[in-house]
Short mmCIF file of C-alpha atoms in Angstrom, two decimals:
data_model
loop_
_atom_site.label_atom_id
_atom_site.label_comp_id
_atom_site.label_asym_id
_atom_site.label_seq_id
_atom_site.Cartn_x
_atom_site.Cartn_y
_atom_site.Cartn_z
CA UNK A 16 44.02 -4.75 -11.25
CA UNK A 17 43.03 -5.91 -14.46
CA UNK A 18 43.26 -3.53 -17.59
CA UNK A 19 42.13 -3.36 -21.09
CA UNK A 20 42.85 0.04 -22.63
CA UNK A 21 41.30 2.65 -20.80
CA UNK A 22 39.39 0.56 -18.56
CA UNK A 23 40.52 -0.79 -15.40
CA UNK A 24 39.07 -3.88 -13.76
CA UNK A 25 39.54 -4.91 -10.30
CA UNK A 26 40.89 -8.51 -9.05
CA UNK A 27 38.30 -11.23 -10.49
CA UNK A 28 36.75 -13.58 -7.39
CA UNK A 29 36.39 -17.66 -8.09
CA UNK A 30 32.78 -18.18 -8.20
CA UNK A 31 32.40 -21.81 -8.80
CA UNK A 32 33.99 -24.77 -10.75
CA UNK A 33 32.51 -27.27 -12.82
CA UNK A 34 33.43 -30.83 -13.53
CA UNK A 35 35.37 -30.13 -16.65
CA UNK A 36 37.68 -28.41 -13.80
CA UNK A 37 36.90 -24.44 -16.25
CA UNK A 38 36.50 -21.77 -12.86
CA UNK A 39 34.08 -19.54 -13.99
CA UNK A 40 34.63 -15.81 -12.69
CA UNK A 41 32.98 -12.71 -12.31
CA UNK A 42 35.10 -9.32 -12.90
CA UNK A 43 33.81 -5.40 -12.23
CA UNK A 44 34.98 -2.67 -13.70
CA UNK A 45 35.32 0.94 -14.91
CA UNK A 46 34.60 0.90 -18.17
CA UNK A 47 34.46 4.41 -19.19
CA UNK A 48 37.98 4.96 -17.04
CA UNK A 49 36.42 7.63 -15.15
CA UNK A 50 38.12 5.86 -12.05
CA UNK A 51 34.59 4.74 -10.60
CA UNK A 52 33.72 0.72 -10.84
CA UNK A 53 30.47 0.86 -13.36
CA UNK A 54 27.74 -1.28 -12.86
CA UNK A 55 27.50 -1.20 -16.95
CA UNK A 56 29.75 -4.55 -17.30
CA UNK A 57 31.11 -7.17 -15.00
CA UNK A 58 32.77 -10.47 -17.05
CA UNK A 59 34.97 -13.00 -17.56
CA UNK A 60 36.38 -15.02 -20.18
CA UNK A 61 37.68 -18.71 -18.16
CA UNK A 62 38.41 -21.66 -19.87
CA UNK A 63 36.11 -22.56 -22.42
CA UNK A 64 33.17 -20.20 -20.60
CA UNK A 65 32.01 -16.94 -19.39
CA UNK A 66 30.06 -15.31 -17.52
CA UNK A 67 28.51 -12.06 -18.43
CA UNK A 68 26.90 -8.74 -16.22
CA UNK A 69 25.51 -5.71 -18.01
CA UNK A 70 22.93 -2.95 -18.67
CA UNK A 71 22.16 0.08 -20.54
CA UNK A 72 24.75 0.61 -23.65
CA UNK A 73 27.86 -0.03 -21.34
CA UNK A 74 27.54 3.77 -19.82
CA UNK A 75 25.22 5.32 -17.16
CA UNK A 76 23.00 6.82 -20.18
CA UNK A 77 19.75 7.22 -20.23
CA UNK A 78 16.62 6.71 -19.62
CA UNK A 79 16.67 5.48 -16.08
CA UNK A 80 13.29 4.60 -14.35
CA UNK A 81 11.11 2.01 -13.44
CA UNK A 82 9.20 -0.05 -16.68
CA UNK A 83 5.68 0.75 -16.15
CA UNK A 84 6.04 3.85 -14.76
CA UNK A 85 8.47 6.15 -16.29
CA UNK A 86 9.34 3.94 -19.08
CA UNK A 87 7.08 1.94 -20.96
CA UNK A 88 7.23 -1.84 -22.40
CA UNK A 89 8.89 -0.44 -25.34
CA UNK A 90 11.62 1.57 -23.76
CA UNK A 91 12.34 -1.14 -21.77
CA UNK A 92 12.75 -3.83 -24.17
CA UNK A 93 15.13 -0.77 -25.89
CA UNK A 94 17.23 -1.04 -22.91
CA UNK A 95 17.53 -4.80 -22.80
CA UNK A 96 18.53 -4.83 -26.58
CA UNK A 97 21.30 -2.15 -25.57
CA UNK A 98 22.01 -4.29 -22.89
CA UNK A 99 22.78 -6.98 -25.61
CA UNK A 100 25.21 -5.03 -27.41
CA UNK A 101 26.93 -3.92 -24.05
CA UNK A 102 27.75 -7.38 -23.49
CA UNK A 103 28.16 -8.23 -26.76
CA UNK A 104 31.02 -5.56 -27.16
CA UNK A 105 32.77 -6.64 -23.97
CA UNK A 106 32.77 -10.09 -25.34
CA UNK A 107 34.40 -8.83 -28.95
CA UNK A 108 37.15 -7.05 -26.25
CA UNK A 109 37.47 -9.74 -24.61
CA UNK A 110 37.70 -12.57 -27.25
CA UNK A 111 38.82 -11.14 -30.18
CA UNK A 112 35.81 -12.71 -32.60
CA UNK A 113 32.66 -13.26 -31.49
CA UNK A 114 32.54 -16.31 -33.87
CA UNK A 115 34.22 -18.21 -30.74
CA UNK A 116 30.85 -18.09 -28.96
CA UNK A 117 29.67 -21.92 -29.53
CA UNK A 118 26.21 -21.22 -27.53
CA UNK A 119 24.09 -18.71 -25.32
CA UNK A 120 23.68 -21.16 -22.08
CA UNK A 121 21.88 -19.08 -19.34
CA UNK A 122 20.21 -15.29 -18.97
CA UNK A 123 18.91 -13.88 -16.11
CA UNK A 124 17.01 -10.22 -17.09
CA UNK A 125 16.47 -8.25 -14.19
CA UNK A 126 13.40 -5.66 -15.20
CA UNK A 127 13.10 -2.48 -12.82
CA UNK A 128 9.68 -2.61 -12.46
CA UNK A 129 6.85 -0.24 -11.27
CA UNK A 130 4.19 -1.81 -8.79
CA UNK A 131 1.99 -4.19 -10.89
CA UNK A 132 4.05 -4.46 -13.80
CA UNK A 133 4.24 -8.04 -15.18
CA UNK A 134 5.33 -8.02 -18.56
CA UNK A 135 9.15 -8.20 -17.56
CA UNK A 136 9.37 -11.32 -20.25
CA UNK A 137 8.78 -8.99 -23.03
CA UNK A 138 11.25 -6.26 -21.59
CA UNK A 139 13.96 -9.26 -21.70
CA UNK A 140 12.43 -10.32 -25.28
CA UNK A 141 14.78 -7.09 -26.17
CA UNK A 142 17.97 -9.04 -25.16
CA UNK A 143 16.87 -12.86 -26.35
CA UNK A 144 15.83 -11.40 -29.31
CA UNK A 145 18.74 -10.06 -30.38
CA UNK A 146 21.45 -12.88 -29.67
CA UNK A 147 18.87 -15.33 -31.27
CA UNK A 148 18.91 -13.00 -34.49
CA UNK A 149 22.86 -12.55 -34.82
CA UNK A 150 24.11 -16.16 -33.32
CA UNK A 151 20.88 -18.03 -34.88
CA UNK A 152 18.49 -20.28 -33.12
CA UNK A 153 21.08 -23.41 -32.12
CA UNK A 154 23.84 -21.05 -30.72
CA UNK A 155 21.43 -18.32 -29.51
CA UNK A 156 18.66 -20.38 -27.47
CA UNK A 157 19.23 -19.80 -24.09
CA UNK A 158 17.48 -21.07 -20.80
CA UNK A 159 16.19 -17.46 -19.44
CA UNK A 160 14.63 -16.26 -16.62
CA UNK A 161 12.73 -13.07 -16.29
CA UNK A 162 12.04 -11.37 -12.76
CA UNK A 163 10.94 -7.85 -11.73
CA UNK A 164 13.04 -6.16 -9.05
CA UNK A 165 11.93 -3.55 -6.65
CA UNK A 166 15.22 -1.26 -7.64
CA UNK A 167 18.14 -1.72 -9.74
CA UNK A 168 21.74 -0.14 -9.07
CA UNK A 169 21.61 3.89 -10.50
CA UNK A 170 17.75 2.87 -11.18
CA UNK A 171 18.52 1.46 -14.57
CA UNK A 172 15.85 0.10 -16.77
CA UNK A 173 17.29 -3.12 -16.89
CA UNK A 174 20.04 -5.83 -15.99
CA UNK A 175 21.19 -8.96 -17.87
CA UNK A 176 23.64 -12.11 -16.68
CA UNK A 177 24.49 -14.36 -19.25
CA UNK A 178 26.65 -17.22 -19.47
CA UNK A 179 28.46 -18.25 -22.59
CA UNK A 180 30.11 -21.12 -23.86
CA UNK A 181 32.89 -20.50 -25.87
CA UNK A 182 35.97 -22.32 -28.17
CA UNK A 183 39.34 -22.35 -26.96
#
């Protein structure tokens, strides 16, 4: 087990290597140390990279539901931005300064989405938004994709991955 203050994570898996030799790794954990693994924030810090899991504010707060049905556009691109700042505060725990973030590489937004929804790009807009407006445009573009999914874990709003590239 991994810890970090009141939060326990358990053993991190090998996921892939790249050329450069860095093994990127994913980690779950409980982040509110309420001894069950959240789904709130899965990372790792490898290397020179990471690779990043999250959703809602880093808890199991509300509001849960589907975008287009019980939430609308709005409340979902909420969520996303929250989803930012989860992530974003894991990295700052995990780093120590966010200023070692040297670019925003890849986000996948998972959108829980109601039957006919199709504005899950906007929902994510929340997220890209964000890391665009505190790293700036060359650090914070990021390749992104955008899907709706049928349910999410604890039928939260919204899920991110990112990958980061970071200074050593």
């Amino acid at each position: 087990m991994l810890g970090n203050g009141d939060a326990t994570f358990t053993q991190a898996m090998p996921i892939a290597q790249d050329s450069g030799g860095l093994s990127w790794v994913v980690v779950t954990g409980d982040v509110d140390g309420d001894g069950d693994v959240d789904a709130a924030v899965a990372n790792s810090v490898s290397g020179n990279g990471a690779i990043l899991r999250g959703n809602g504010d880093g808890t199991l707060a509300r509001p849960f539901g589907k975008v287009g049905r019980e939430l609308t556009v709005q409340q979902g691109t909420h969520a996303a931005r929250l989803t930012a700042l989860a992530i974003l505060g894991s990295l700052q725990r995990e780093l120590g300064d966010l200023d070692r973030i040297v670019a925003w590489t890849r986000v996948f937004g998972m959108v829980n989405s109601a039957v006919g929804f199709n504005q899950q790009p906007t929902v994510i807009n929340g997220f890209s938004d964000l890391i665009i407006e505190l790293f700036g445009q060359e650090c914070g573009a990021h390749a992104r994709c955008a899907v709706g999914m049928a349910e999410l874990p604890f039928d939260l709003p919204v899920e991110i991955e990112a990958e980061v590239a970071i200074a050593t």
